[in-house]
XYZ file of C-alpha atoms in Angstrom:
453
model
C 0.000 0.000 0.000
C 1.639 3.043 -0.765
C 1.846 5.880 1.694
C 1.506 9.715 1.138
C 3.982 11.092 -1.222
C 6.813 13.438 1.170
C 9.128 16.660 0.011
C 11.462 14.360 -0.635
C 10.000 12.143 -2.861
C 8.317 14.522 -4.577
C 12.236 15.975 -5.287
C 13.352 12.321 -6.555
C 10.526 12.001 -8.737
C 11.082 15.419 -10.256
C 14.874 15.248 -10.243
C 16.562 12.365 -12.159
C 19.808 10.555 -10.971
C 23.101 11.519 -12.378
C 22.205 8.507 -14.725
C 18.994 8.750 -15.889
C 20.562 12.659 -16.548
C 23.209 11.376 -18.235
C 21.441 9.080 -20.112
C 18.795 11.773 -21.314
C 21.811 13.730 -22.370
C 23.076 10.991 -24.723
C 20.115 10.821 -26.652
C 19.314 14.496 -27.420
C 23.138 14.701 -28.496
C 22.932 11.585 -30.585
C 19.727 13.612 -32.014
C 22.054 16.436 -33.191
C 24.723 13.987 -34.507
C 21.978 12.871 -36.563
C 20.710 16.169 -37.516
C 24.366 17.608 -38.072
C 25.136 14.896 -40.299
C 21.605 15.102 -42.149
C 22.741 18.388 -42.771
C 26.415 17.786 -44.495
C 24.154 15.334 -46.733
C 22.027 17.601 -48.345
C 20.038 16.636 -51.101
C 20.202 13.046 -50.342
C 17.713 10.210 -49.636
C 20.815 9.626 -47.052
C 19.742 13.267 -45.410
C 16.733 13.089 -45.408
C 16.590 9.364 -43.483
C 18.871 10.675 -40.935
C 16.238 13.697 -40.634
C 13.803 11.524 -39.721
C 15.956 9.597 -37.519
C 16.508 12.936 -35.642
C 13.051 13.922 -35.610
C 12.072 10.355 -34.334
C 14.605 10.484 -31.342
C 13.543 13.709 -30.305
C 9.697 12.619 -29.969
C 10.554 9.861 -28.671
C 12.830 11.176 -25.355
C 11.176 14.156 -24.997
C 8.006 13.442 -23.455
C 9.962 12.018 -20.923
C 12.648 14.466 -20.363
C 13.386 16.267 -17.178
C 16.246 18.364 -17.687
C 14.429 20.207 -21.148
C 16.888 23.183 -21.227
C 20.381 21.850 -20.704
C 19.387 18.744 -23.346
C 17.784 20.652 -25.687
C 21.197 23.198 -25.263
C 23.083 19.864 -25.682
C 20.738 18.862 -28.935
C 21.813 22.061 -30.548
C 25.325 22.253 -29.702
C 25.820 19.215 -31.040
C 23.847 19.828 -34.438
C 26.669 23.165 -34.487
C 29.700 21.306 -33.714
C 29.052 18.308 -36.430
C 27.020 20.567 -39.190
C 29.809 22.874 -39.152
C 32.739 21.459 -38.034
C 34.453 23.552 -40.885
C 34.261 26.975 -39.871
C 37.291 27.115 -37.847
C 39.439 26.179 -40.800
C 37.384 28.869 -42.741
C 37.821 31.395 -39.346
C 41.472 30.914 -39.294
C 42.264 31.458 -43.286
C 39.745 34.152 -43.918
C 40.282 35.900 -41.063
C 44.036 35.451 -40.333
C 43.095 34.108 -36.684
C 45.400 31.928 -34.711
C 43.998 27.830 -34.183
C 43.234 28.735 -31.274
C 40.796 31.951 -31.386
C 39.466 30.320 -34.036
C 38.379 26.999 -32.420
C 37.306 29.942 -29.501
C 35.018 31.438 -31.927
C 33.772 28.497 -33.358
C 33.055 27.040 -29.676
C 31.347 30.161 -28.740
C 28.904 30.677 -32.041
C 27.990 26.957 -31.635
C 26.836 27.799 -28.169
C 24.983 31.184 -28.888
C 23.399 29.383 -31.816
C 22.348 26.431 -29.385
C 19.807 29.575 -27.647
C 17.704 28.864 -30.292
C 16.708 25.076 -28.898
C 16.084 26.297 -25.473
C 13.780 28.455 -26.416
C 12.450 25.407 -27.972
C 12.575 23.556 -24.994
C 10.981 26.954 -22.744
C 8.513 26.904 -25.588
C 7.424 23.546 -24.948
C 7.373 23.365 -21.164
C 4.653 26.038 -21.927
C 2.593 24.041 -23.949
C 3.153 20.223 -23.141
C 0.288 20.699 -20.190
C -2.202 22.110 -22.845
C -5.035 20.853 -25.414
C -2.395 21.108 -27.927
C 0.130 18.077 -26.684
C -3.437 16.197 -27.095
C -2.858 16.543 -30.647
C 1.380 16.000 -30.413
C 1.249 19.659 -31.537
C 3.487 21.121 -28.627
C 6.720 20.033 -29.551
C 6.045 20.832 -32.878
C 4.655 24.385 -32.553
C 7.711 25.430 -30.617
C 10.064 24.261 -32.802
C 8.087 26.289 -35.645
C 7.843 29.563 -33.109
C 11.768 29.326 -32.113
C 12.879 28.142 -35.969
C 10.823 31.852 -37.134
C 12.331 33.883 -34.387
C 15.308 33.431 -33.582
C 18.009 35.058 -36.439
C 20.455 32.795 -37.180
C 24.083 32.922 -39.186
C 23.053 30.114 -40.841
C 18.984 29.595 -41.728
C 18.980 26.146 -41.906
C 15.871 24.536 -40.928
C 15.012 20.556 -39.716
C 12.453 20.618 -42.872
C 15.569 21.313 -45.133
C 16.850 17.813 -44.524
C 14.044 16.485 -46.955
C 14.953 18.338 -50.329
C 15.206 14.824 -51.594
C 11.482 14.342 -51.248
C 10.638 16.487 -53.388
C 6.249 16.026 -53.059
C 6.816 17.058 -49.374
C 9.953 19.594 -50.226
C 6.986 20.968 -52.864
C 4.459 21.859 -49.791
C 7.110 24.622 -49.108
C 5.653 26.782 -52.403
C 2.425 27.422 -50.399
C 4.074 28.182 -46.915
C 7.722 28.668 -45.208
C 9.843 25.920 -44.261
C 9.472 26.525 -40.964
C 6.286 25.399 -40.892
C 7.799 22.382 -42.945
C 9.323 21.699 -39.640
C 6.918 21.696 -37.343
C 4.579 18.920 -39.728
C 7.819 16.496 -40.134
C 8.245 17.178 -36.210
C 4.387 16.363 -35.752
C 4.416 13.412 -38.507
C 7.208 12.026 -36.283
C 5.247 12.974 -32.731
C 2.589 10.816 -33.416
C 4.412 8.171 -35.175
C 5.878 7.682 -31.630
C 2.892 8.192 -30.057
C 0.657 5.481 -31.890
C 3.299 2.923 -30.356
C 2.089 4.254 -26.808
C -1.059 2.782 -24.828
C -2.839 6.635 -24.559
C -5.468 8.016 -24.894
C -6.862 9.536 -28.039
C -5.277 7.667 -30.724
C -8.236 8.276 -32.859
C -8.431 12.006 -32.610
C -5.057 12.434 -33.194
C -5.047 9.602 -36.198
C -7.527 11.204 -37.755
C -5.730 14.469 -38.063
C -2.751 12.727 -39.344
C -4.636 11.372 -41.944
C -6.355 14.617 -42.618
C -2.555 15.897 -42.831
C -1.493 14.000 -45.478
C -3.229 16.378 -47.906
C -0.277 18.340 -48.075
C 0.988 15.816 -49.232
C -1.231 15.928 -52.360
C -0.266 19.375 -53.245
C 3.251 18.433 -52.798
C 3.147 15.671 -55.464
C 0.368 18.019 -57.495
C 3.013 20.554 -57.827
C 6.245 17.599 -58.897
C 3.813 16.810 -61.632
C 3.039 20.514 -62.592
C 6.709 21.219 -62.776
C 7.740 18.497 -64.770
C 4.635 19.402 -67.230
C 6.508 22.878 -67.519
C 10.152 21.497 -68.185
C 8.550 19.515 -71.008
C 7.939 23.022 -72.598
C 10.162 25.112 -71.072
C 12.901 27.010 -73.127
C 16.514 25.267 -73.412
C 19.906 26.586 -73.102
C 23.398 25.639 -73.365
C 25.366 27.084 -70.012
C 29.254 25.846 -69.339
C 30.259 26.203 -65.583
C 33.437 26.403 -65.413
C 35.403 25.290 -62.146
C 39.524 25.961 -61.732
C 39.652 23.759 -58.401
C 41.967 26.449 -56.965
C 43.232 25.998 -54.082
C 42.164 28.837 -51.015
C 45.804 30.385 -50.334
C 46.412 30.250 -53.715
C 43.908 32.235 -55.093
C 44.076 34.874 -52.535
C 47.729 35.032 -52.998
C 48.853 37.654 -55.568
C 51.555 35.930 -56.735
C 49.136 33.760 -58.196
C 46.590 36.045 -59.677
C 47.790 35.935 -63.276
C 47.858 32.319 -63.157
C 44.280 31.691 -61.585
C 43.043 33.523 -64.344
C 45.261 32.085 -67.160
C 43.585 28.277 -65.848
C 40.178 29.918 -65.842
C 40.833 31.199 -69.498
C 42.256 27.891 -70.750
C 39.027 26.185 -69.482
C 36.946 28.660 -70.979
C 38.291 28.522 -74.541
C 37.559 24.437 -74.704
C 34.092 24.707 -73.339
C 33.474 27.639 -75.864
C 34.122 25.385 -78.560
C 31.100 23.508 -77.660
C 29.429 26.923 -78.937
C 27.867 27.408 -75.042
C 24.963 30.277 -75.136
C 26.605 31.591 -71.251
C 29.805 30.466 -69.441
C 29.925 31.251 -66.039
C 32.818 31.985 -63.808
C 32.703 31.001 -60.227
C 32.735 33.777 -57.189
C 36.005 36.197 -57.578
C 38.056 34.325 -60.294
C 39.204 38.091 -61.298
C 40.423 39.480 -58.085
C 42.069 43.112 -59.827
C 39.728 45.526 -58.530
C 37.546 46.766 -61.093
C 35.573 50.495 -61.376
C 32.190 49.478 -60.464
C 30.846 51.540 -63.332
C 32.700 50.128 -66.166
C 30.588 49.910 -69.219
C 33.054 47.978 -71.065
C 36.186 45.707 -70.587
C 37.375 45.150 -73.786
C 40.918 45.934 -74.069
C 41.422 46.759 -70.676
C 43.011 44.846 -68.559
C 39.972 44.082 -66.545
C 38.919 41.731 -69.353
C 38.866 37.994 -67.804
C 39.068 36.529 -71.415
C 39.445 38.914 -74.772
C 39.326 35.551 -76.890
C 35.955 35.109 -76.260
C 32.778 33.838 -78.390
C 30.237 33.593 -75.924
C 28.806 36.013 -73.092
C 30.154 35.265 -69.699
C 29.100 35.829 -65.990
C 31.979 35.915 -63.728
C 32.726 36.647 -60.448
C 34.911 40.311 -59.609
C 36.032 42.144 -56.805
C 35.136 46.409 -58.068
C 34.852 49.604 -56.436
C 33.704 52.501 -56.801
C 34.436 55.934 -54.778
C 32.576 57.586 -52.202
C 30.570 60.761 -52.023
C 31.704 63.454 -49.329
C 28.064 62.698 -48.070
C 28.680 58.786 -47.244
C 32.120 59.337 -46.243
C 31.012 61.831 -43.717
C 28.531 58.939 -42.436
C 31.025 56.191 -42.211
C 33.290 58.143 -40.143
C 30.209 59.373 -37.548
C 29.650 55.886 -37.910
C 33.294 55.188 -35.785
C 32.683 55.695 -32.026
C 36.567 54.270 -31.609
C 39.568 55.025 -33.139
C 38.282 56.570 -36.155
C 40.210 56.139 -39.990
C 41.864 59.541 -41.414
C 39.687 60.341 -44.468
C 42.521 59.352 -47.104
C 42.167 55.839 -45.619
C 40.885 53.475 -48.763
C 37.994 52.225 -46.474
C 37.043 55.636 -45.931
C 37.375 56.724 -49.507
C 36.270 53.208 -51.194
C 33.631 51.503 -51.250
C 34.638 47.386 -51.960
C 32.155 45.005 -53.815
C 32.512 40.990 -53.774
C 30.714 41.017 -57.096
C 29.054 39.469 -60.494
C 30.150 40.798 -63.834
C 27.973 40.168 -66.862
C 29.509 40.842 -70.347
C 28.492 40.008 -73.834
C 30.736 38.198 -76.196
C 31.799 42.045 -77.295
C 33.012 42.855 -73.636
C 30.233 45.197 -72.834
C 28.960 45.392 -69.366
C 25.303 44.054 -69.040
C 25.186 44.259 -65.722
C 26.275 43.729 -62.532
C 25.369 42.228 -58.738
C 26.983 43.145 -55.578
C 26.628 40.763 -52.884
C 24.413 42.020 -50.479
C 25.123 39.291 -47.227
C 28.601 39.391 -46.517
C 29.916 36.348 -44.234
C 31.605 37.651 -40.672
C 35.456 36.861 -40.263
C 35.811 36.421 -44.163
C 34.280 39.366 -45.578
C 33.901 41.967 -42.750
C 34.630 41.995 -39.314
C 31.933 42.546 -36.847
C 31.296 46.030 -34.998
C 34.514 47.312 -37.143
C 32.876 49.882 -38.703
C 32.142 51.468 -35.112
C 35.285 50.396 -33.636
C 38.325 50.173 -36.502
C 40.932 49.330 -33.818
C 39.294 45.926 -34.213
C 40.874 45.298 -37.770
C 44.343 45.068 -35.540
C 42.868 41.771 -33.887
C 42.041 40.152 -37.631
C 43.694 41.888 -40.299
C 43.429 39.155 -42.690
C 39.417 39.723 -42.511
C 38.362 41.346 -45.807
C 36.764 45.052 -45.354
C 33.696 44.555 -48.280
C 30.417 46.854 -48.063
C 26.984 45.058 -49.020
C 25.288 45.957 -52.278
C 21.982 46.763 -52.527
C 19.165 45.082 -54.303
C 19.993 45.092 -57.797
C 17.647 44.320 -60.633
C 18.497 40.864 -62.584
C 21.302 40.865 -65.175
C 19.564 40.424 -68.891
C 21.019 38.775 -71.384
C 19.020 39.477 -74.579
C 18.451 36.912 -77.456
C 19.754 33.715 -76.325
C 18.628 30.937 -78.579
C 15.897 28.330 -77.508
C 17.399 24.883 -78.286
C 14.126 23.448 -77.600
C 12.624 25.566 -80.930
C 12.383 23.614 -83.739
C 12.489 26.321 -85.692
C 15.954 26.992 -84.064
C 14.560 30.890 -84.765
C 13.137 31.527 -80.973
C 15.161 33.245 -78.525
C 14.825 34.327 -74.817
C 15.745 36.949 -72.879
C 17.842 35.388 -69.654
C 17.054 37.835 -66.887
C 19.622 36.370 -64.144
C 19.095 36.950 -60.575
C 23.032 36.247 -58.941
C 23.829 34.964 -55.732
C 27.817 35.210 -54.188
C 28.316 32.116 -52.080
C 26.258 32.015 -48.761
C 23.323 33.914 -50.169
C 21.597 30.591 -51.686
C 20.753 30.430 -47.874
C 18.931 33.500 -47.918
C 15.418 32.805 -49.493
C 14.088 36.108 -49.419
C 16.989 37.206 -52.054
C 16.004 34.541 -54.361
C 12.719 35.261 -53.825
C 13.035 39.658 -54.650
C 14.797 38.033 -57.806
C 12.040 36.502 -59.145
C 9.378 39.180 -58.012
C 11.751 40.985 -59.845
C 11.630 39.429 -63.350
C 14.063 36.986 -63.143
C 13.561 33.642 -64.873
C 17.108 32.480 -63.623
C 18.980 32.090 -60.305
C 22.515 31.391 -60.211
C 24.781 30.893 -57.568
């Protein structure tokens, strides 16, 4: 017969042993071993089954979980440390950091980024006592509420380990992938659930099954896409990739000789009579006027033997007006730059260069997300002394929304004819921008019936 329930029980049954804790621990970091590595395998039916793995080992443990901040701070430290176990390398070349600030730095953003997943867990504790855990929805609705909130270097989402299936990756046309989330999270919540003798299977079955017709709109819109490629006009693009090696190619002993590998590639692909060759990000790194309207016969010109129009990546400039100079340096609360300094006087582009076959200047893109440590270094532009700590760090500005890059009258292999043409209007992204989706998104609001990264 069991007795009345004392302080001290009521403590034991609340707080687990050093164990149970440990134990608990384990399994929301072997959760964000399997949701770091989903992420390194992108694009793959590989990612997308260690997704659900993840998901599935989250719903599983949680509802039994006693420590939800410190795991969940464990879950997402670990999804940091395996998902991007590259930055320090990138930290420490970019930004001319020692190992060991580096490995700092990369320790401390995997922990700041790790807030996101106890707000999660805070979240949840919230509403796991509520009518929505009747429907497995509490898990999932904080994970939506914390994935939409919380800014992160990175964007990735949970839902972005299923771009392989591409009828649920679909149901992301109609709303944002957070949301794509929080349904994998609740698919996977009441998997684990249905293998539990509770209450309410039927309710709860029953909206799963009334779930699934996302689903349907996913697959509707595979099928209307592939109707459209059917039709769709055709063109011939060579990408062209030197394999260069980082130091390398930011060491100027080796600029002339980057480009002379890039132009060697170039002229065999252009004798496969390409209608657009593109160049990857900063293959030409001579800093070019950012309002040159031609390059032929300059020595800006990343290939004057050249048959076909070409989209390259550049690092231009172009100079400042008194007006923004005068802002930059109110701008500098600490140790402000002399106004003859070239960061005072310049303003520095990591950029896209569109030319014709003739050399003109079609347009051009300037990136407009910059990565930290690589491209600028944080809270330098109010306190310059900074640069002393990372001088390697590059000192770029962020461009501002361009619209696409046209190329006019490129031939539509898919015309029988071989008489129709399309205009290519080419929305650019540098690098870590294909993360962003609101800039591919302004692209094509903005006309353009290409995206390339």
């Amino acid at each position: 017969m069991l007795g009345r329930p004392t302080r001290a029980n009521a403590q034991l049954s609340y707080y687990p042993s050093g164990g149970v804790a440990a134990a608990e621990a384990a399994v929301f970091a072997f959760a964000g071993l399997l949701t770091g590595l989903a992420f390194l395998k992108p694009m793959t039916p590989v990612g997308a089954l260690l997704g659900w793995a993840a998901a599935l080992t989250l719903c599983a443990v949680v509802g039994f979980a006693y420590r939800f901040y410190f795991n969940f701070f464990i879950y997402g430290f670990v999804v940091h440390i395996t998902g991007f176990y590259w930055l320090p390398y990138t930290i420490e070349n970019f930004g001319g950091f020692s190992s060991t600030a580096a490995t700092f730095l990369f320790v401390l953003y995997c922990a700041v980024s790790s807030l996101q997943f106890v707000i999660c867990a805070w979240l949840y504790s919230r509403f796991k006592n509520s009518l929505l855990n009747r429907l497995q929805l509490a898990l999932p609705l904080a994970w939506v509420i914390a994935e939409a909130v919380v800014p992160r270097l990175f964007p990735w989402a949970l839902s972005h380990t299923q771009i392989s299936w591409k009828s649920f990756a679909l149901i992301g046309s109609a709303v944002d992938v957070e949301l794509l989330s929080g349904l994998l999270l609740w698919w996977a919540n009441i998997f684990v659930f249905m293998f539990r003798s509770s209450p309410g299977k039927v309710r709860v079955l029953f909206a799963f099954v009334c779930s699934l017709s996302a689903l349907y709109y996913g697959a509707h819109r595979v099928k209307g896409l592939r109707d459209q490629l059917l039709f769709a006009p055709s063109i011939g693009v060579a990408l062209v990739q030197g394999n260069i090696a980082m130091h390398d190619k930011g060491d100027v002993r080796y600029l002339d000789v980057n480009v002379d590998r890039y132009r060697q590639l170039t002229t065999q692909v252009m004798a496969l009579n390409p209608d657009l060759v593109v160049w990857p990000e900063s293959v030409l790194n001579y800093w070019t006027p950012a309002d040159a309207v031609s390059v032929k016969g300059t020595r800006f010109d990343p290939i004057p033997a050249r048959t076909t129009p070409l989209l390259y990546g550049a690092l231009s400039f172009r100079e400042r007006t008194a007006t923004e100079v005068e802002a930059k340096r109110q701008r500098a609360l600490v140790g402000a730059l002399p106004a003859d300094d070239e960061s005072m006087r310049y303003a520095r582009y990591n950029s896209g260069v569109a030319i014709d076959k003739d050399g003109k200047v079609l347009g051009r893109y300037h990136k407009r997300v910059l990565m930290p440590f690589g491209e600028f270094l944080p809270f330098a532009e109010y306190f310059p002394v900074l640069r002393k700590i990372s001088p390697h760090t590059g000192d770029l500005d962020a461009g501002e929304l361009d619209q696409p890059i046209v190329f006019p009258n490129i031939k539509d292999r898919n015309s029988k004819t071989g008489k129709n043409s399309v205009n290519l209007s080419i929305a650019p992204l540098i690098c870590y921008e294909d993360l962003v989706p609101s800039l591919s998104r302004e692209g094509v609001q903005n006309g353009a019936n290409l995206l390339i990264n």
